[in-house]
mmCIF file with all atom_site columns, C-alpha atoms in Angstrom:
data_model
loop_
_atom_site.group_PDB
_atom_site.id
_atom_site.type_symbol
_atom_site.label_atom_id
_atom_site.label_alt_id
_atom_site.label_comp_id
_atom_site.label_asym_id
_atom_site.label_entity_id
_atom_site.label_seq_id
_atom_site.pdbx_PDB_ins_code
_atom_site.Cartn_x
_atom_site.Cartn_y
_atom_site.Cartn_z
_atom_site.occupancy
_atom_site.B_iso_or_equiv
_atom_site.pdbx_formal_charge
_atom_site.auth_seq_id
_atom_site.auth_comp_id
_atom_site.auth_asym_id
_atom_site.auth_atom_id
_atom_site.pdbx_PDB_model_num
ATOM 1   C CA . MET A 1 1   ? -16.368 -10.461 -87.737 1.00 50.00 ? 1   MET A CA 1
ATOM 2   C CA . ALA A 1 2   ? -19.909 -11.008 -86.673 1.00 50.00 ? 2   ALA A CA 1
ATOM 3   C CA . GLY A 1 3   ? -21.026 -14.041 -88.479 1.00 54.00 ? 3   GLY A CA 1
ATOM 4   C CA . ILE A 1 4   ? -17.360 -15.902 -86.570 1.00 55.00 ? 4   ILE A CA 1
ATOM 5   C CA . VAL A 1 5   ? -18.893 -14.236 -82.642 1.00 49.00 ? 5   VAL A CA 1
ATOM 6   C CA . CYS A 1 6   ? -22.015 -16.480 -83.418 1.00 51.00 ? 6   CYS A CA 1
ATOM 7   C CA . HIS A 1 7   ? -20.184 -19.320 -85.008 1.00 57.00 ? 7   HIS A CA 1
ATOM 8   C CA . THR A 1 8   ? -18.685 -19.628 -82.183 1.00 59.00 ? 8   THR A CA 1
ATOM 9   C CA . VAL A 1 9   ? -21.475 -18.600 -79.244 1.00 50.00 ? 9   VAL A CA 1
ATOM 10  C CA . SER A 1 10  ? -23.349 -21.210 -81.224 1.00 58.00 ? 10  SER A CA 1
ATOM 11  C CA . ARG A 1 11  ? -20.466 -23.739 -81.111 1.00 59.00 ? 11  ARG A CA 1
ATOM 12  C CA . ILE A 1 12  ? -19.799 -23.710 -77.244 1.00 54.00 ? 12  ILE A CA 1
ATOM 13  C CA . LEU A 1 13  ? -23.672 -23.410 -76.126 1.00 50.00 ? 13  LEU A CA 1
ATOM 14  C CA . SER A 1 14  ? -24.292 -26.702 -78.388 1.00 54.00 ? 14  SER A CA 1
ATOM 15  C CA . SER A 1 15  ? -21.066 -28.487 -76.925 1.00 51.00 ? 15  SER A CA 1
ATOM 16  C CA . GLN A 1 16  ? -22.766 -27.033 -73.464 1.00 47.00 ? 16  GLN A CA 1
ATOM 17  C CA . ALA A 1 17  ? -26.158 -28.514 -74.331 1.00 44.00 ? 17  ALA A CA 1
ATOM 18  C CA . SER A 1 18  ? -24.446 -32.038 -75.349 1.00 44.00 ? 18  SER A CA 1
ATOM 19  C CA . CYS A 1 19  ? -21.781 -32.136 -71.871 1.00 44.00 ? 19  CYS A CA 1
ATOM 20  C CA . SER A 1 20  ? -25.755 -31.822 -70.332 1.00 43.00 ? 20  SER A CA 1
ATOM 21  C CA . SER A 1 21  ? -27.204 -34.552 -71.435 1.00 43.00 ? 21  SER A CA 1
ATOM 22  C CA . SER A 1 22  ? -25.085 -36.812 -71.041 1.00 42.00 ? 22  SER A CA 1
ATOM 23  C CA . VAL A 1 23  ? -24.021 -35.472 -67.305 1.00 42.00 ? 23  VAL A CA 1
ATOM 24  C CA . VAL A 1 24  ? -28.047 -35.241 -66.323 1.00 43.00 ? 24  VAL A CA 1
ATOM 25  C CA . ALA A 1 25  ? -28.414 -39.105 -64.747 1.00 44.00 ? 25  ALA A CA 1
ATOM 26  C CA . VAL A 1 26  ? -24.833 -38.487 -62.488 1.00 45.00 ? 26  VAL A CA 1
ATOM 27  C CA . ARG A 1 27  ? -26.182 -35.722 -60.804 1.00 47.00 ? 27  ARG A CA 1
ATOM 28  C CA . HIS A 1 28  ? -28.022 -36.163 -57.928 1.00 51.00 ? 28  HIS A CA 1
ATOM 29  C CA . SER A 1 29  ? -26.502 -33.122 -55.372 1.00 52.00 ? 29  SER A CA 1
ATOM 30  C CA . HIS A 1 30  ? -27.763 -30.136 -56.042 1.00 52.00 ? 30  HIS A CA 1
ATOM 31  C CA . TRP A 1 31  ? -23.999 -29.191 -55.809 1.00 53.00 ? 31  TRP A CA 1
ATOM 32  C CA . PHE A 1 32  ? -23.642 -31.291 -59.155 1.00 52.00 ? 32  PHE A CA 1
ATOM 33  C CA . THR A 1 33  ? -26.509 -28.408 -60.822 1.00 55.00 ? 33  THR A CA 1
ATOM 34  C CA . SER A 1 34  ? -26.293 -28.312 -63.924 1.00 56.00 ? 34  SER A CA 1
ATOM 35  C CA . VAL A 1 35  ? -25.341 -24.854 -66.091 1.00 54.00 ? 35  VAL A CA 1
ATOM 36  C CA . LEU A 1 36  ? -28.238 -24.726 -68.148 1.00 59.00 ? 36  LEU A CA 1
ATOM 37  C CA . SER A 1 37  ? -30.502 -25.764 -65.531 1.00 58.00 ? 37  SER A CA 1
ATOM 38  C CA . LEU A 1 38  ? -33.004 -23.373 -63.220 1.00 60.00 ? 38  LEU A CA 1
ATOM 39  C CA . LYS A 1 39  ? -31.199 -22.335 -60.044 1.00 61.00 ? 39  LYS A CA 1
ATOM 40  C CA . THR A 1 40  ? -34.326 -21.124 -57.352 1.00 64.00 ? 40  THR A CA 1
ATOM 41  C CA . SER A 1 41  ? -33.836 -20.589 -53.925 1.00 65.00 ? 41  SER A CA 1
ATOM 42  C CA . MET A 1 42  ? -35.713 -21.542 -50.797 1.00 64.00 ? 42  MET A CA 1
ATOM 43  C CA . PRO A 1 43  ? -39.085 -19.689 -50.195 1.00 61.00 ? 43  PRO A CA 1
ATOM 44  C CA . LEU A 1 44  ? -38.062 -17.143 -47.399 1.00 62.00 ? 44  LEU A CA 1
ATOM 45  C CA . ARG A 1 45  ? -41.557 -17.416 -45.461 1.00 67.00 ? 45  ARG A CA 1
ATOM 46  C CA . ALA A 1 46  ? -41.269 -14.581 -42.663 1.00 67.00 ? 46  ALA A CA 1
ATOM 47  C CA . GLU A 1 47  ? -41.655 -11.192 -42.918 1.00 69.00 ? 47  GLU A CA 1
ATOM 48  C CA . PRO A 1 48  ? -39.189 -8.829  -42.148 1.00 71.00 ? 48  PRO A CA 1
ATOM 49  C CA . LYS A 1 49  ? -39.492 -6.747  -38.586 1.00 74.00 ? 49  LYS A CA 1
ATOM 50  C CA . LYS A 1 50  ? -40.206 -3.924  -39.108 1.00 74.00 ? 50  LYS A CA 1
ATOM 51  C CA . LYS A 1 51  ? -38.230 -0.884  -37.810 1.00 73.00 ? 51  LYS A CA 1
ATOM 52  C CA . LYS A 1 52  ? -39.981 1.118   -35.163 1.00 74.00 ? 52  LYS A CA 1
ATOM 53  C CA . LYS A 1 53  ? -40.007 4.333   -35.506 1.00 75.00 ? 53  LYS A CA 1
ATOM 54  C CA . VAL A 1 54  ? -37.780 6.032   -32.547 1.00 73.00 ? 54  VAL A CA 1
ATOM 55  C CA . ASP A 1 55  ? -38.662 9.993   -31.886 1.00 80.00 ? 55  ASP A CA 1
ATOM 56  C CA . PRO A 1 56  ? -35.099 11.865  -31.268 1.00 83.00 ? 56  PRO A CA 1
ATOM 57  C CA . ARG A 1 57  ? -36.527 13.804  -28.607 1.00 87.00 ? 57  ARG A CA 1
ATOM 58  C CA . ARG A 1 58  ? -37.616 11.052  -26.996 1.00 86.00 ? 58  ARG A CA 1
ATOM 59  C CA . GLU A 1 59  ? -33.729 9.488   -26.981 1.00 87.00 ? 59  GLU A CA 1
ATOM 60  C CA . ILE A 1 60  ? -33.022 12.346  -25.592 1.00 90.00 ? 60  ILE A CA 1
ATOM 61  C CA . MET A 1 61  ? -35.324 13.084  -22.440 1.00 91.00 ? 61  MET A CA 1
ATOM 62  C CA . MET A 1 62  ? -34.664 9.570   -21.097 1.00 90.00 ? 62  MET A CA 1
ATOM 63  C CA . LYS A 1 63  ? -31.230 10.316  -21.179 1.00 91.00 ? 63  LYS A CA 1
ATOM 64  C CA . GLU A 1 64  ? -31.515 13.334  -19.622 1.00 93.00 ? 64  GLU A CA 1
ATOM 65  C CA . ARG A 1 65  ? -33.552 11.968  -16.901 1.00 92.00 ? 65  ARG A CA 1
ATOM 66  C CA . LEU A 1 66  ? -30.871 8.682   -16.583 1.00 92.00 ? 66  LEU A CA 1
ATOM 67  C CA . LYS A 1 67  ? -28.005 11.380  -16.017 1.00 92.00 ? 67  LYS A CA 1
ATOM 68  C CA . LYS A 1 68  ? -30.014 13.223  -13.298 1.00 90.00 ? 68  LYS A CA 1
ATOM 69  C CA . LYS A 1 69  ? -31.267 9.364   -11.473 1.00 88.00 ? 69  LYS A CA 1
ATOM 70  C CA . LEU A 1 70  ? -27.649 9.430   -11.371 1.00 87.00 ? 70  LEU A CA 1
ATOM 71  C CA . LYS A 1 71  ? -26.628 12.381  -9.874  1.00 86.00 ? 71  LYS A CA 1
ATOM 72  C CA . ARG A 1 72  ? -29.420 12.460  -7.181  1.00 84.00 ? 72  ARG A CA 1
ATOM 73  C CA . LEU A 1 73  ? -27.699 8.228   -6.306  1.00 79.00 ? 73  LEU A CA 1
ATOM 74  C CA . GLU A 1 74  ? -24.230 10.168  -6.534  1.00 82.00 ? 74  GLU A CA 1
ATOM 75  C CA . ARG A 1 75  ? -25.472 13.147  -3.958  1.00 81.00 ? 75  ARG A CA 1
ATOM 76  C CA . VAL A 1 76  ? -26.487 10.596  -1.118  1.00 76.00 ? 76  VAL A CA 1
ATOM 77  C CA . PRO A 1 77  ? -24.011 8.896   0.499   1.00 75.00 ? 77  PRO A CA 1
ATOM 78  C CA . PRO A 1 78  ? -24.181 4.933   0.160   1.00 72.00 ? 78  PRO A CA 1
ATOM 79  C CA . GLU A 1 79  ? -26.255 3.330   3.350   1.00 74.00 ? 79  GLU A CA 1
ATOM 80  C CA . LEU A 1 80  ? -23.831 1.229   5.651   1.00 78.00 ? 80  LEU A CA 1
ATOM 81  C CA . ILE A 1 81  ? -25.718 -1.860  6.494   1.00 79.00 ? 81  ILE A CA 1
ATOM 82  C CA . PRO A 1 82  ? -25.764 -1.728  10.539  1.00 78.00 ? 82  PRO A CA 1
ATOM 83  C CA . ILE A 1 83  ? -24.136 -4.090  12.859  1.00 81.00 ? 83  ILE A CA 1
ATOM 84  C CA . GLU A 1 84  ? -26.501 -4.970  14.948  1.00 79.00 ? 84  GLU A CA 1
ATOM 85  C CA . ASP A 1 85  ? -24.258 -5.979  17.923  1.00 80.00 ? 85  ASP A CA 1
ATOM 86  C CA . PHE A 1 86  ? -22.844 -2.974  18.195  1.00 84.00 ? 86  PHE A CA 1
ATOM 87  C CA . ILE A 1 87  ? -26.479 -1.405  18.413  1.00 84.00 ? 87  ILE A CA 1
ATOM 88  C CA . THR A 1 88  ? -27.189 -0.787  22.601  1.00 84.00 ? 88  THR A CA 1
ATOM 89  C CA . PRO A 1 89  ? -31.322 -1.614  22.160  1.00 82.00 ? 89  PRO A CA 1
ATOM 90  C CA . ALA A 1 90  ? -33.761 1.040   23.446  1.00 82.00 ? 90  ALA A CA 1
ATOM 91  C CA . LYS A 1 91  ? -34.695 -0.400  25.897  1.00 81.00 ? 91  LYS A CA 1
ATOM 92  C CA . CYS A 1 92  ? -31.428 -0.355  27.719  1.00 81.00 ? 92  CYS A CA 1
ATOM 93  C CA . PHE A 1 93  ? -31.714 3.888   27.714  1.00 82.00 ? 93  PHE A CA 1
ATOM 94  C CA . ASP A 1 94  ? -35.382 3.833   29.503  1.00 81.00 ? 94  ASP A CA 1
ATOM 95  C CA . GLU A 1 95  ? -34.457 5.530   32.895  1.00 78.00 ? 95  GLU A CA 1
ATOM 96  C CA . THR A 1 96  ? -36.694 3.638   34.609  1.00 79.00 ? 96  THR A CA 1
ATOM 97  C CA . ARG A 1 97  ? -34.915 1.121   34.761  1.00 73.00 ? 97  ARG A CA 1
ATOM 98  C CA . ILE A 1 98  ? -31.836 2.549   36.300  1.00 76.00 ? 98  ILE A CA 1
ATOM 99  C CA . ARG A 1 99  ? -31.673 1.228   40.144  1.00 80.00 ? 99  ARG A CA 1
ATOM 100 C CA . ASP A 1 100 ? -30.088 3.956   42.391  1.00 82.00 ? 100 ASP A CA 1
ATOM 101 C CA . ALA A 1 101 ? -26.315 1.697   44.702  1.00 84.00 ? 101 ALA A CA 1
ATOM 102 C CA . PRO A 1 102 ? -27.742 1.511   47.948  1.00 88.00 ? 102 PRO A CA 1
ATOM 103 C CA . LYS A 1 103 ? -26.682 4.493   50.550  1.00 91.00 ? 103 LYS A CA 1
ATOM 104 C CA . LEU A 1 104 ? -24.308 2.496   53.123  1.00 91.00 ? 104 LEU A CA 1
ATOM 105 C CA . SER A 1 105 ? -23.462 3.572   56.770  1.00 94.00 ? 105 SER A CA 1
ATOM 106 C CA . PHE A 1 106 ? -19.909 4.505   57.717  1.00 95.00 ? 106 PHE A CA 1
ATOM 107 C CA . GLU A 1 107 ? -19.287 1.514   59.992  1.00 95.00 ? 107 GLU A CA 1
ATOM 108 C CA . GLU A 1 108 ? -20.444 -0.736  56.878  1.00 95.00 ? 108 GLU A CA 1
ATOM 109 C CA . SER A 1 109 ? -18.348 0.684   54.418  1.00 95.00 ? 109 SER A CA 1
ATOM 110 C CA . GLU A 1 110 ? -15.097 0.345   57.046  1.00 96.00 ? 110 GLU A CA 1
ATOM 111 C CA . ARG A 1 111 ? -16.625 -3.239  57.873  1.00 96.00 ? 111 ARG A CA 1
ATOM 112 C CA . ARG A 1 112 ? -16.492 -4.217  54.135  1.00 95.00 ? 112 ARG A CA 1
ATOM 113 C CA . ALA A 1 113 ? -12.858 -2.622  53.070  1.00 96.00 ? 113 ALA A CA 1
ATOM 114 C CA . LEU A 1 114 ? -11.244 -3.626  56.370  1.00 97.00 ? 114 LEU A CA 1
ATOM 115 C CA . LEU A 1 115 ? -12.604 -7.599  55.038  1.00 97.00 ? 115 LEU A CA 1
ATOM 116 C CA . LEU A 1 116 ? -11.334 -7.148  51.732  1.00 96.00 ? 116 LEU A CA 1
ATOM 117 C CA . LYS A 1 117 ? -7.887  -6.292  52.494  1.00 97.00 ? 117 LYS A CA 1
ATOM 118 C CA . GLU A 1 118 ? -8.768  -9.107  55.045  1.00 97.00 ? 118 GLU A CA 1
ATOM 119 C CA . TRP A 1 119 ? -9.355  -11.582 52.023  1.00 96.00 ? 119 TRP A CA 1
ATOM 120 C CA . SER A 1 120 ? -6.212  -9.992  49.963  1.00 97.00 ? 120 SER A CA 1
ATOM 121 C CA . ARG A 1 121 ? -3.753  -11.376 53.161  1.00 97.00 ? 121 ARG A CA 1
ATOM 122 C CA . TYR A 1 122 ? -5.249  -14.636 52.806  1.00 97.00 ? 122 TYR A CA 1
ATOM 123 C CA . LYS A 1 123 ? -5.381  -15.291 49.029  1.00 96.00 ? 123 LYS A CA 1
ATOM 124 C CA . TYR A 1 124 ? -1.601  -13.569 48.882  1.00 97.00 ? 124 TYR A CA 1
ATOM 125 C CA . ALA A 1 125 ? -0.570  -16.052 51.555  1.00 96.00 ? 125 ALA A CA 1
ATOM 126 C CA . GLN A 1 126 ? -2.106  -19.245 50.591  1.00 96.00 ? 126 GLN A CA 1
ATOM 127 C CA . HIS A 1 127 ? -0.408  -17.787 47.100  1.00 96.00 ? 127 HIS A CA 1
ATOM 128 C CA . GLN A 1 128 ? 2.833   -18.169 48.276  1.00 96.00 ? 128 GLN A CA 1
ATOM 129 C CA . THR A 1 129 ? 2.272   -21.366 49.993  1.00 95.00 ? 129 THR A CA 1
ATOM 130 C CA . GLU A 1 130 ? 1.791   -22.640 47.343  1.00 96.00 ? 130 GLU A CA 1
ATOM 131 C CA . MET A 1 131 ? 4.352   -21.474 44.694  1.00 96.00 ? 131 MET A CA 1
ATOM 132 C CA . ASP A 1 132 ? 7.149   -22.833 47.553  1.00 96.00 ? 132 ASP A CA 1
ATOM 133 C CA . THR A 1 133 ? 5.901   -26.151 47.609  1.00 96.00 ? 133 THR A CA 1
ATOM 134 C CA . ILE A 1 134 ? 6.148   -26.065 43.826  1.00 96.00 ? 134 ILE A CA 1
ATOM 135 C CA . ASN A 1 135 ? 9.953   -24.775 43.873  1.00 96.00 ? 135 ASN A CA 1
ATOM 136 C CA . GLU A 1 136 ? 10.818  -26.936 46.779  1.00 97.00 ? 136 GLU A CA 1
ATOM 137 C CA . ALA A 1 137 ? 9.349   -30.060 44.857  1.00 96.00 ? 137 ALA A CA 1
ATOM 138 C CA . LEU A 1 138 ? 11.297  -29.322 41.915  1.00 96.00 ? 138 LEU A CA 1
ATOM 139 C CA . GLU A 1 139 ? 14.285  -28.656 43.718  1.00 97.00 ? 139 GLU A CA 1
ATOM 140 C CA . ALA A 1 140 ? 14.037  -31.856 45.493  1.00 96.00 ? 140 ALA A CA 1
ATOM 141 C CA . GLN A 1 141 ? 13.730  -33.645 41.378  1.00 95.00 ? 141 GLN A CA 1
ATOM 142 C CA . ARG A 1 142 ? 16.721  -31.607 40.200  1.00 95.00 ? 142 ARG A CA 1
ATOM 143 C CA . GLN A 1 143 ? 18.881  -33.421 43.212  1.00 95.00 ? 143 GLN A CA 1
ATOM 144 C CA . ALA A 1 144 ? 17.494  -37.120 42.689  1.00 95.00 ? 144 ALA A CA 1
ATOM 145 C CA . LEU A 1 145 ? 17.744  -36.345 39.046  1.00 94.00 ? 145 LEU A CA 1
ATOM 146 C CA . ASP A 1 146 ? 22.028  -35.857 39.699  1.00 94.00 ? 146 ASP A CA 1
ATOM 147 C CA . GLU A 1 147 ? 22.340  -38.160 41.945  1.00 94.00 ? 147 GLU A CA 1
ATOM 148 C CA . LEU A 1 148 ? 20.731  -40.463 39.036  1.00 93.00 ? 148 LEU A CA 1
ATOM 149 C CA . LYS A 1 149 ? 23.095  -39.438 36.808  1.00 92.00 ? 149 LYS A CA 1
ATOM 150 C CA . LEU A 1 150 ? 26.172  -39.994 38.828  1.00 93.00 ? 150 LEU A CA 1
ATOM 151 C CA . GLU A 1 151 ? 25.154  -43.357 39.269  1.00 92.00 ? 151 GLU A CA 1
ATOM 152 C CA . SER A 1 152 ? 23.800  -44.578 35.946  1.00 91.00 ? 152 SER A CA 1
ATOM 153 C CA . GLU A 1 153 ? 23.023  -42.396 33.129  1.00 91.00 ? 153 GLU A CA 1
ATOM 154 C CA . GLU A 1 154 ? 20.780  -45.106 31.566  1.00 92.00 ? 154 GLU A CA 1
ATOM 155 C CA . LEU A 1 155 ? 18.673  -44.754 33.934  1.00 92.00 ? 155 LEU A CA 1
ATOM 156 C CA . TYR A 1 156 ? 18.813  -41.463 33.837  1.00 93.00 ? 156 TYR A CA 1
ATOM 157 C CA . LYS A 1 157 ? 17.531  -41.149 30.685  1.00 92.00 ? 157 LYS A CA 1
ATOM 158 C CA . ALA A 1 158 ? 15.333  -43.136 30.940  1.00 90.00 ? 158 ALA A CA 1
ATOM 159 C CA . ALA A 1 159 ? 13.726  -40.904 33.940  1.00 91.00 ? 159 ALA A CA 1
ATOM 160 C CA . VAL A 1 160 ? 13.991  -37.894 32.086  1.00 91.00 ? 160 VAL A CA 1
ATOM 161 C CA . SER A 1 161 ? 12.252  -39.053 29.114  1.00 90.00 ? 161 SER A CA 1
ATOM 162 C CA . PRO A 1 162 ? 9.055   -38.530 28.214  1.00 84.00 ? 162 PRO A CA 1
ATOM 163 C CA . ASP A 1 163 ? 6.258   -41.258 29.868  1.00 81.00 ? 163 ASP A CA 1
ATOM 164 C CA . THR A 1 164 ? 2.987   -41.761 27.607  1.00 77.00 ? 164 THR A CA 1
ATOM 165 C CA . ASP A 1 165 ? 1.265   -44.705 29.394  1.00 79.00 ? 165 ASP A CA 1
ATOM 166 C CA . ILE A 1 166 ? 0.822   -41.953 32.804  1.00 77.00 ? 166 ILE A CA 1
ATOM 167 C CA . PHE A 1 167 ? -2.547  -41.061 30.953  1.00 78.00 ? 167 PHE A CA 1
ATOM 168 C CA . PRO A 1 168 ? -4.034  -44.318 29.231  1.00 77.00 ? 168 PRO A CA 1
ATOM 169 C CA . PHE A 1 169 ? -6.362  -43.462 26.909  1.00 76.00 ? 169 PHE A CA 1
ATOM 170 C CA . GLN A 1 170 ? -9.329  -45.453 25.373  1.00 76.00 ? 170 GLN A CA 1
ATOM 171 C CA . HIS A 1 171 ? -12.212 -44.907 22.826  1.00 75.00 ? 171 HIS A CA 1
ATOM 172 C CA . GLU A 1 172 ? -14.703 -46.969 20.996  1.00 75.00 ? 172 GLU A CA 1
ATOM 173 C CA . GLY A 1 173 ? -17.027 -45.816 18.979  1.00 72.00 ? 173 GLY A CA 1
ATOM 174 C CA . PRO A 1 174 ? -20.565 -47.332 19.526  1.00 70.00 ? 174 PRO A CA 1
ATOM 175 C CA . SER A 1 175 ? -21.240 -50.093 18.350  1.00 71.00 ? 175 SER A CA 1
ATOM 176 C CA . TYR A 1 176 ? -25.029 -50.633 19.048  1.00 75.00 ? 176 TYR A CA 1
ATOM 177 C CA . THR A 1 177 ? -26.275 -48.170 16.506  1.00 76.00 ? 177 THR A CA 1
ATOM 178 C CA . PRO A 1 178 ? -24.089 -49.148 12.892  1.00 76.00 ? 178 PRO A CA 1
ATOM 179 C CA . PRO A 1 179 ? -23.916 -45.399 10.580  1.00 77.00 ? 179 PRO A CA 1
ATOM 180 C CA . ILE A 1 180 ? -26.494 -45.712 8.238   1.00 82.00 ? 180 ILE A CA 1
ATOM 181 C CA . THR A 1 181 ? -25.541 -44.455 4.339   1.00 86.00 ? 181 THR A CA 1
ATOM 182 C CA . ASN A 1 182 ? -26.747 -41.032 2.928   1.00 88.00 ? 182 ASN A CA 1
ATOM 183 C CA . TYR A 1 183 ? -27.643 -40.152 6.480   1.00 85.00 ? 183 TYR A CA 1
ATOM 184 C CA . GLU A 1 184 ? -29.090 -36.602 6.191   1.00 85.00 ? 184 GLU A CA 1
ATOM 185 C CA . ALA A 1 185 ? -29.233 -34.690 9.715   1.00 81.00 ? 185 ALA A CA 1
ATOM 186 C CA . PRO A 1 186 ? -32.519 -32.313 9.692   1.00 81.00 ? 186 PRO A CA 1
ATOM 187 C CA . GLU A 1 187 ? -31.661 -29.334 10.680  1.00 79.00 ? 187 GLU A CA 1
ATOM 188 C CA . GLY A 1 188 ? -34.529 -28.218 12.843  1.00 80.00 ? 188 GLY A CA 1
ATOM 189 C CA . LYS A 1 189 ? -37.165 -25.778 13.215  1.00 80.00 ? 189 LYS A CA 1
ATOM 190 C CA . TYR A 1 190 ? -35.960 -22.476 13.988  1.00 80.00 ? 190 TYR A CA 1
ATOM 191 C CA . ASN A 1 191 ? -36.589 -18.636 13.194  1.00 82.00 ? 191 ASN A CA 1
ATOM 192 C CA . ASP A 1 192 ? -34.561 -16.801 10.770  1.00 81.00 ? 192 ASP A CA 1
ATOM 193 C CA . ILE A 1 193 ? -35.218 -13.544 11.902  1.00 82.00 ? 193 ILE A CA 1
ATOM 194 C CA . THR A 1 194 ? -32.104 -12.067 9.883   1.00 80.00 ? 194 THR A CA 1
ATOM 195 C CA . ARG A 1 195 ? -33.186 -8.694  8.210   1.00 79.00 ? 195 ARG A CA 1
ATOM 196 C CA . VAL A 1 196 ? -32.059 -8.926  4.261   1.00 79.00 ? 196 VAL A CA 1
ATOM 197 C CA . TYR A 1 197 ? -30.384 -4.522  3.580   1.00 74.00 ? 197 TYR A CA 1
ATOM 198 C CA . THR A 1 198 ? -31.482 -3.684  -0.626  1.00 70.00 ? 198 THR A CA 1
ATOM 199 C CA . GLN A 1 199 ? -29.237 -0.642  -1.588  1.00 61.00 ? 199 GLN A CA 1
#
């Protein structure tokens, strides 16, 4: 039995050797290497990274510190960014800047009160006169349009239609200085005093 096995193995090896010797000239690529040829891997010129020994106590301490910091941040409410337009400047609270109103005599206060009433009556009369004038003009216009409508429907429609030429407007751009292509206008000099808030 052992003789038969040895005989078959020797036949297989001899056949592979004959095949490899006939195909060696054709195989130029690493994909077609011979079965009996030596196989080598590429040289590795890198040293494997050494794992740092981490102390478990140190990791626990770092986690506890982070937890304490988070608790402190949760206790303190977030600071809101102030709106400077709503804040009254400190110089306005200076009591030395307050000026007392001048004390008026009884006759002067009475004269000012009567003058104010007289001015109010004058402005009211002026307003009433203007409103009466406008109402009279609108009534005269309405009567004229009614009479025109009875005379001619076409003239009435022409009178009612809006006139686009009543305010003529013509505009021409600057012709002495043509625009410069790819011109970037300067921003000018200024001091940026905007405050930057970080949380």
